[in-house]
Short mmCIF file of C-alpha atoms and ligand atoms in Angstrom, two decimals:
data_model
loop_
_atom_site.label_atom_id
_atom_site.label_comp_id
_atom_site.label_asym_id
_atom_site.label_seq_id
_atom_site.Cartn_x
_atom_site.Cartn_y
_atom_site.Cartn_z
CA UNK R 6 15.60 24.44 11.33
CA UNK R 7 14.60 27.15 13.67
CA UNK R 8 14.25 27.71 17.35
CA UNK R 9 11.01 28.74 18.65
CA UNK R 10 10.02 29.95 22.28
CA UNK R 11 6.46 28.83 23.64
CA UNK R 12 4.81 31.20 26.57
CA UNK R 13 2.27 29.59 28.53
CA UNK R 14 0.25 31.83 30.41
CA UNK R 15 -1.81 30.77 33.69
CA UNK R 16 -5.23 32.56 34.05
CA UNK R 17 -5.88 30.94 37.48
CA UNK R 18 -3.99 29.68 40.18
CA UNK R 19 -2.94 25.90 39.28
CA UNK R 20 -0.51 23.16 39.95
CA UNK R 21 2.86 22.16 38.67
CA UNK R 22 1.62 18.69 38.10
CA UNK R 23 -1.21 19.77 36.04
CA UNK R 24 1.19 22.29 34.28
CA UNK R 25 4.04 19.67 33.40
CA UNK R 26 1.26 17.29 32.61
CA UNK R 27 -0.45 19.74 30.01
CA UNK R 28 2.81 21.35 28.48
CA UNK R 29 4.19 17.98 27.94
CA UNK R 30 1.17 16.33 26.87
CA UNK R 31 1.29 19.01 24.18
CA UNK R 32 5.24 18.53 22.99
CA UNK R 33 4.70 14.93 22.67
CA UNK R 34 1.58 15.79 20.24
CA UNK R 35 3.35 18.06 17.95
CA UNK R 36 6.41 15.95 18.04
CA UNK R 37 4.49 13.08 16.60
CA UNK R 38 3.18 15.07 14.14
CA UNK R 39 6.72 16.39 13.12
CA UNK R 40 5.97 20.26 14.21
CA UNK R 41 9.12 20.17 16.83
CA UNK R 42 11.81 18.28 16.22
CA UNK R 43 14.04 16.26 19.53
CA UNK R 44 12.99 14.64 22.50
CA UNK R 45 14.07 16.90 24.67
CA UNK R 46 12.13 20.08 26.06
CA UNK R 47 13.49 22.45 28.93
CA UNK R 48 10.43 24.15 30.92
CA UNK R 49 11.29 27.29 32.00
CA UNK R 50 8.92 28.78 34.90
CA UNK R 51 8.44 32.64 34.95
CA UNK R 52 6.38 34.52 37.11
CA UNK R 53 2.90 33.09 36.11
CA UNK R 54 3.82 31.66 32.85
CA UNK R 55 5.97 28.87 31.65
CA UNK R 56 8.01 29.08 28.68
CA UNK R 57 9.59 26.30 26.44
CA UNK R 58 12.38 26.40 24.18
CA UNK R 59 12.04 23.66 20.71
CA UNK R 60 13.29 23.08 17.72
CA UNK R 61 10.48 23.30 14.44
CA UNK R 62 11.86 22.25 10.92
CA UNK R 63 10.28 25.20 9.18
CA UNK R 64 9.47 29.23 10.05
CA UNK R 65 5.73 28.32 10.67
CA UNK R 66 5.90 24.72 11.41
CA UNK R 67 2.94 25.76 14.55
CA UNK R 68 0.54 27.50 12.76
CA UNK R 69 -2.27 26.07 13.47
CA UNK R 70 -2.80 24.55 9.83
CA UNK R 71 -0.56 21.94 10.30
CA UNK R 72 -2.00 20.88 13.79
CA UNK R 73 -3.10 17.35 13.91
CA UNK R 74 -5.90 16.15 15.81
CA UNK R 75 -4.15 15.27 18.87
CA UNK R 76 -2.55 18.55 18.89
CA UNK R 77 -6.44 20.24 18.91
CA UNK R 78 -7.15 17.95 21.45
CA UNK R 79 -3.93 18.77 23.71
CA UNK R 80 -4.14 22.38 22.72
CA UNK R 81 -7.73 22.50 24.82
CA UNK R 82 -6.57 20.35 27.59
CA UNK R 83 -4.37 23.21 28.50
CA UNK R 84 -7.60 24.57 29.80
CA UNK R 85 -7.97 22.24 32.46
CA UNK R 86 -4.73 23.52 34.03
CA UNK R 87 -5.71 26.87 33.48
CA UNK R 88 -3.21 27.49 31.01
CA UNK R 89 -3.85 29.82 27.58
CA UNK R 90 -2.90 28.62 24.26
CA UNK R 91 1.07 29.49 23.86
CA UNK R 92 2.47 32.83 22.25
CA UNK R 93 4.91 31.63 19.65
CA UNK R 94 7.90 33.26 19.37
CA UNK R 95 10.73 32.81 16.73
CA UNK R 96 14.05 33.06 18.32
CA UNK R 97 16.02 32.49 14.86
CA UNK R 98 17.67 30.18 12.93
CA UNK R 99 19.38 26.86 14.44
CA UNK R 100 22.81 26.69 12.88
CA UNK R 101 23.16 23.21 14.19
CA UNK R 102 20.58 21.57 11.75
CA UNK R 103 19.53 21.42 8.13
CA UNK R 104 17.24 23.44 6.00
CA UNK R 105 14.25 21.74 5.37
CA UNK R 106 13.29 20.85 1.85
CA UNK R 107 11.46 22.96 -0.51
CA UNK R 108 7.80 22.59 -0.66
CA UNK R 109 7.74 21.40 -3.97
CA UNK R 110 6.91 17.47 -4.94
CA UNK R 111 10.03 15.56 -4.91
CA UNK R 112 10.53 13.31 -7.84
CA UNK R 113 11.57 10.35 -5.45
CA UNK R 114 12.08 10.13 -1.60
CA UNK R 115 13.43 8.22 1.00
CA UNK R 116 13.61 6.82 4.78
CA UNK R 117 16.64 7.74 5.89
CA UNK R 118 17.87 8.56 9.39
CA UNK R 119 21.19 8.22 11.40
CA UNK R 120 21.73 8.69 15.36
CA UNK R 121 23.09 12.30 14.96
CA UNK R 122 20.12 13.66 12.86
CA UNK R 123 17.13 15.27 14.78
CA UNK R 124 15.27 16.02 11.94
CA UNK R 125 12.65 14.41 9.95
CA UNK R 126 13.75 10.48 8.44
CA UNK R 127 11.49 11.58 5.13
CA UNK R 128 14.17 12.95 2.69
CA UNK R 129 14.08 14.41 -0.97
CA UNK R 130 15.04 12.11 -3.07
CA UNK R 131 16.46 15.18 -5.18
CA UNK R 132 18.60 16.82 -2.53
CA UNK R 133 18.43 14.77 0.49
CA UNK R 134 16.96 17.33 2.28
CA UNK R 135 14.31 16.43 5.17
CA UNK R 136 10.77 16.67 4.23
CA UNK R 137 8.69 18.29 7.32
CA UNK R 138 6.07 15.19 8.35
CA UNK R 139 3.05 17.46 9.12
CA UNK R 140 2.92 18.27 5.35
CA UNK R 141 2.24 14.97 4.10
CA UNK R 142 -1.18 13.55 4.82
CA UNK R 143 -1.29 11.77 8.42
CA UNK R 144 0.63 7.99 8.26
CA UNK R 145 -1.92 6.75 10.47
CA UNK R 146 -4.21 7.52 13.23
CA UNK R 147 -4.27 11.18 12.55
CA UNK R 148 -0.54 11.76 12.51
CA UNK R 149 3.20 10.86 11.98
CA UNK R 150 3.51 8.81 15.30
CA UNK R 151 4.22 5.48 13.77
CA UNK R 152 7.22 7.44 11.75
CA UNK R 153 8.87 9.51 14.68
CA UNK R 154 8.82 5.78 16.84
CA UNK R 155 10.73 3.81 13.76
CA UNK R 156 13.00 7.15 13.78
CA UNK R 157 13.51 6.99 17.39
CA UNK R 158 14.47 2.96 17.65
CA UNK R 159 15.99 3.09 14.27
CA UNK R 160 18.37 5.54 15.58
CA UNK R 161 18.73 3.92 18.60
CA UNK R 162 20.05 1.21 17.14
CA UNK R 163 22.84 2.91 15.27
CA UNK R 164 23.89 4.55 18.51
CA UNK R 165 24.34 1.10 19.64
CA UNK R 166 26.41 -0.85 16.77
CA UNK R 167 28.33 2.63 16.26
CA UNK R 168 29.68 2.77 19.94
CA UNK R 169 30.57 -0.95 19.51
CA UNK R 170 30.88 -1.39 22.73
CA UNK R 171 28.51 -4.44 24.06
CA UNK R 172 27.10 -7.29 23.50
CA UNK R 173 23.90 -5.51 22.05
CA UNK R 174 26.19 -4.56 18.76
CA UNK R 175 25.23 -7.86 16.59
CA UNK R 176 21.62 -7.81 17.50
CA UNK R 177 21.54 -3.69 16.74
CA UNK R 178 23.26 -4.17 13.44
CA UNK R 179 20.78 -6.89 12.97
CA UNK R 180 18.00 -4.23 12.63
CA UNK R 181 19.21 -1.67 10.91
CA UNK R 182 21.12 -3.71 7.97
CA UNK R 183 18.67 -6.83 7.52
CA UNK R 184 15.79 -7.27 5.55
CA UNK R 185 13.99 -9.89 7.84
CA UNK R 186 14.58 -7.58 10.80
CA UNK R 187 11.55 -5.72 12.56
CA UNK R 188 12.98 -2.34 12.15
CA UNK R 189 13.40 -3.40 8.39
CA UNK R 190 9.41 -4.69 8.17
CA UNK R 191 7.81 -1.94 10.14
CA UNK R 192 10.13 0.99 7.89
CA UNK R 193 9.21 -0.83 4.84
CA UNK R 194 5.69 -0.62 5.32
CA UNK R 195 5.55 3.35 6.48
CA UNK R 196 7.64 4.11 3.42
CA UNK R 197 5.01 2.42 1.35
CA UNK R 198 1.90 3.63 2.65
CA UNK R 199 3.96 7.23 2.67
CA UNK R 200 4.46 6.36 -0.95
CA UNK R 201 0.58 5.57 -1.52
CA UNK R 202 -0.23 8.80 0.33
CA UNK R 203 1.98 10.85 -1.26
CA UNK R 204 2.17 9.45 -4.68
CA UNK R 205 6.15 9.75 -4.60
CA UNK R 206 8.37 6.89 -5.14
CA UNK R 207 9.62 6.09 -1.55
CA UNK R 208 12.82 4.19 -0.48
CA UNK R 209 14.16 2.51 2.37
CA UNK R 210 17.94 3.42 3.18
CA UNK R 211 19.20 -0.50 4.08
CA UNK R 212 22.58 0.29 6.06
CA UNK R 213 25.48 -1.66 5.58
CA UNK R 214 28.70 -2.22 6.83
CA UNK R 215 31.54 -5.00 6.90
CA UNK R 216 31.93 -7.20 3.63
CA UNK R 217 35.15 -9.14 2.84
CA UNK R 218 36.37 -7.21 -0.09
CA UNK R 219 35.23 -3.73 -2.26
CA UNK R 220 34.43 -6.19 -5.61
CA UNK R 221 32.62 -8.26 -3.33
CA UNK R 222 30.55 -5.85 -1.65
CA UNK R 223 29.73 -4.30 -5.22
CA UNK R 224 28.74 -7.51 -6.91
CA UNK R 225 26.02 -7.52 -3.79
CA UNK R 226 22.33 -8.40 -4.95
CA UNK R 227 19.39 -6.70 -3.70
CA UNK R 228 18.55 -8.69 -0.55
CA UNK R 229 14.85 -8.42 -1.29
CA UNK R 230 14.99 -9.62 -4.87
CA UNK R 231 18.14 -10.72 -5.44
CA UNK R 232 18.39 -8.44 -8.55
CA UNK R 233 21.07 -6.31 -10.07
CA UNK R 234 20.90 -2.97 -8.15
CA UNK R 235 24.18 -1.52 -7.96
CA UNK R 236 24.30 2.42 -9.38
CA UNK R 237 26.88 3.97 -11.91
CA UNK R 238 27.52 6.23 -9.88
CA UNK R 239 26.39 7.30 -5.97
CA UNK R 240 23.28 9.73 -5.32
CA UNK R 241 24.16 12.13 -2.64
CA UNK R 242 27.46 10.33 -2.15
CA UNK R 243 25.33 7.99 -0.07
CA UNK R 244 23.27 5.32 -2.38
CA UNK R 245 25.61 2.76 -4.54
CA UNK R 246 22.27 0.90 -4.66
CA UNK R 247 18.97 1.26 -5.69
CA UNK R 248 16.21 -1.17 -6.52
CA UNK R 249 13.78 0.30 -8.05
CA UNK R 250 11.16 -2.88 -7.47
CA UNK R 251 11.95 -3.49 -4.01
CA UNK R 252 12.27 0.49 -3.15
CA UNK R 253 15.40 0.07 -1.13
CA UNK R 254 18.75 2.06 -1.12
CA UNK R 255 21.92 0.92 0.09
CA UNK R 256 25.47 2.10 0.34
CA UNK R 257 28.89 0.20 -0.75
CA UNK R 258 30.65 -0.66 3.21
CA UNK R 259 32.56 2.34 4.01
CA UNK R 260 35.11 -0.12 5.44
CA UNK R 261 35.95 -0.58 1.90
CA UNK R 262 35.74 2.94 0.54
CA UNK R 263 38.69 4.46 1.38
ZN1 LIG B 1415 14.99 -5.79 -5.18
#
């Protein structure tokens, strides 16, 4: 991943309303469409220009070619607080974050996110890597929205059941590790119309944790199918199952992995 710096230049006096309103307007666009990566976006003001700091998964993940539609259309409202289109500037490499993947077609991906990763939940199948949203075809609505949101609860979620902490645990574990949850229905259906746009194989990582016993947990059935699923051996160290019908992954407890 790399850090990039955004200058906004004012060509006319305006306000700091109109400028937060614009700039933002703008971060949430590209974010949806997988161009920055975070929630997060310090503002810095300068002496009649603005500059923000973000994190892009790839070298030229701004250039205009990979603008959706409501980037265009946030990229002219900047006009209307009498702000010029931003001067990109790469700052260098983020030594915090993953590569992204190569831009080569994957021979299987996957849905797969946790709470510490900022970067996109669309993964190689070959080397886990993420896959940059904006260069897939928009999921719907002219962009990766509907993604980034599962991605944001998703993770959310295993914040929750990882800090263990209150009473929202069971229900958060709920979601993430159940196939008749809403985080499991919504996933299931982006990683299949990302499948039928991209014409890759896509999976849905189905977390799990607890389990009585190791020989339990690996006599487990697909929960979708109740088929045989369970893998020679682990891809990526990660998936002990796969079902190749259903298009979910899951891993063997790691309370029983030791
Ligand atoms: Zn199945």
């Amino acid at each position: 991943m790399f850090v990039v710096e955004l200058e906004f230049e004012c060509f006319d006096n305006t306000t700091i309303s109109a400028v937060d309103k614009a700039i933002n307007g703008l971060m949430e666009a590209l974010r949806y469409n997988g161009q920055v990566l975070g929630r997060e976006f310090p503002v810095v003001m300068g002496e009649g220009e603005f500059f923000v700091r973000a994190v892009c998964p790839e070298k030229e993940s701004l250039h205009p070619r990979n603008h959706s539609d409501f980037v265009k259309v946030c990229l002219e409202r900047l006009t209307d607080a009498c702000l010029l289109a931003p001067k990109v500037r790469l700052l260098g490499r983020d030594m915090n974050s993953e590569q992204a993947a190569d831009d080569v077609q994957p021979s299987w991906q996957v849905l797969y996110t946790t709470y510490v990763h900022t970067c996109s939940p669309l993964r190689s199948g070959d080397t886990l890597l993420p896959i940059p949203l904006y260069r897939n075809e928009p999921t719907f609505n002219g962009d990766h929205k509907a993604v980034v949101k599962w991605q944001t609860e998703w993770q959310a979620c295993d914040e929750i059941q990882m800090a263990g902490s209150c009473k929202a645990e069971h229900a958060a574990l709920h979601e993430i590790c159940d196939v008749d949850s809403d985080m499991f229905i919504r996933g299931w259906d982006l990683r299949g119309r990302i499948e039928y746009l991209t014409k890759v194989p896509t999976y849905y990582y189905l977390y799990r944790v607890g389990g009585i016993s190791l020989a339990q947990e690996q006599a487990r059935r697909c929960p979708k199918c109740n088929g045989e699923w369970l893998l020679e051996e682990p891809l990526h160290d990660i998936f002990h199952f796969k079902c190749d019908q259903c298009r979910i992954v899951s891993n063997i407890s790691w309370d029983h992995l030791k």
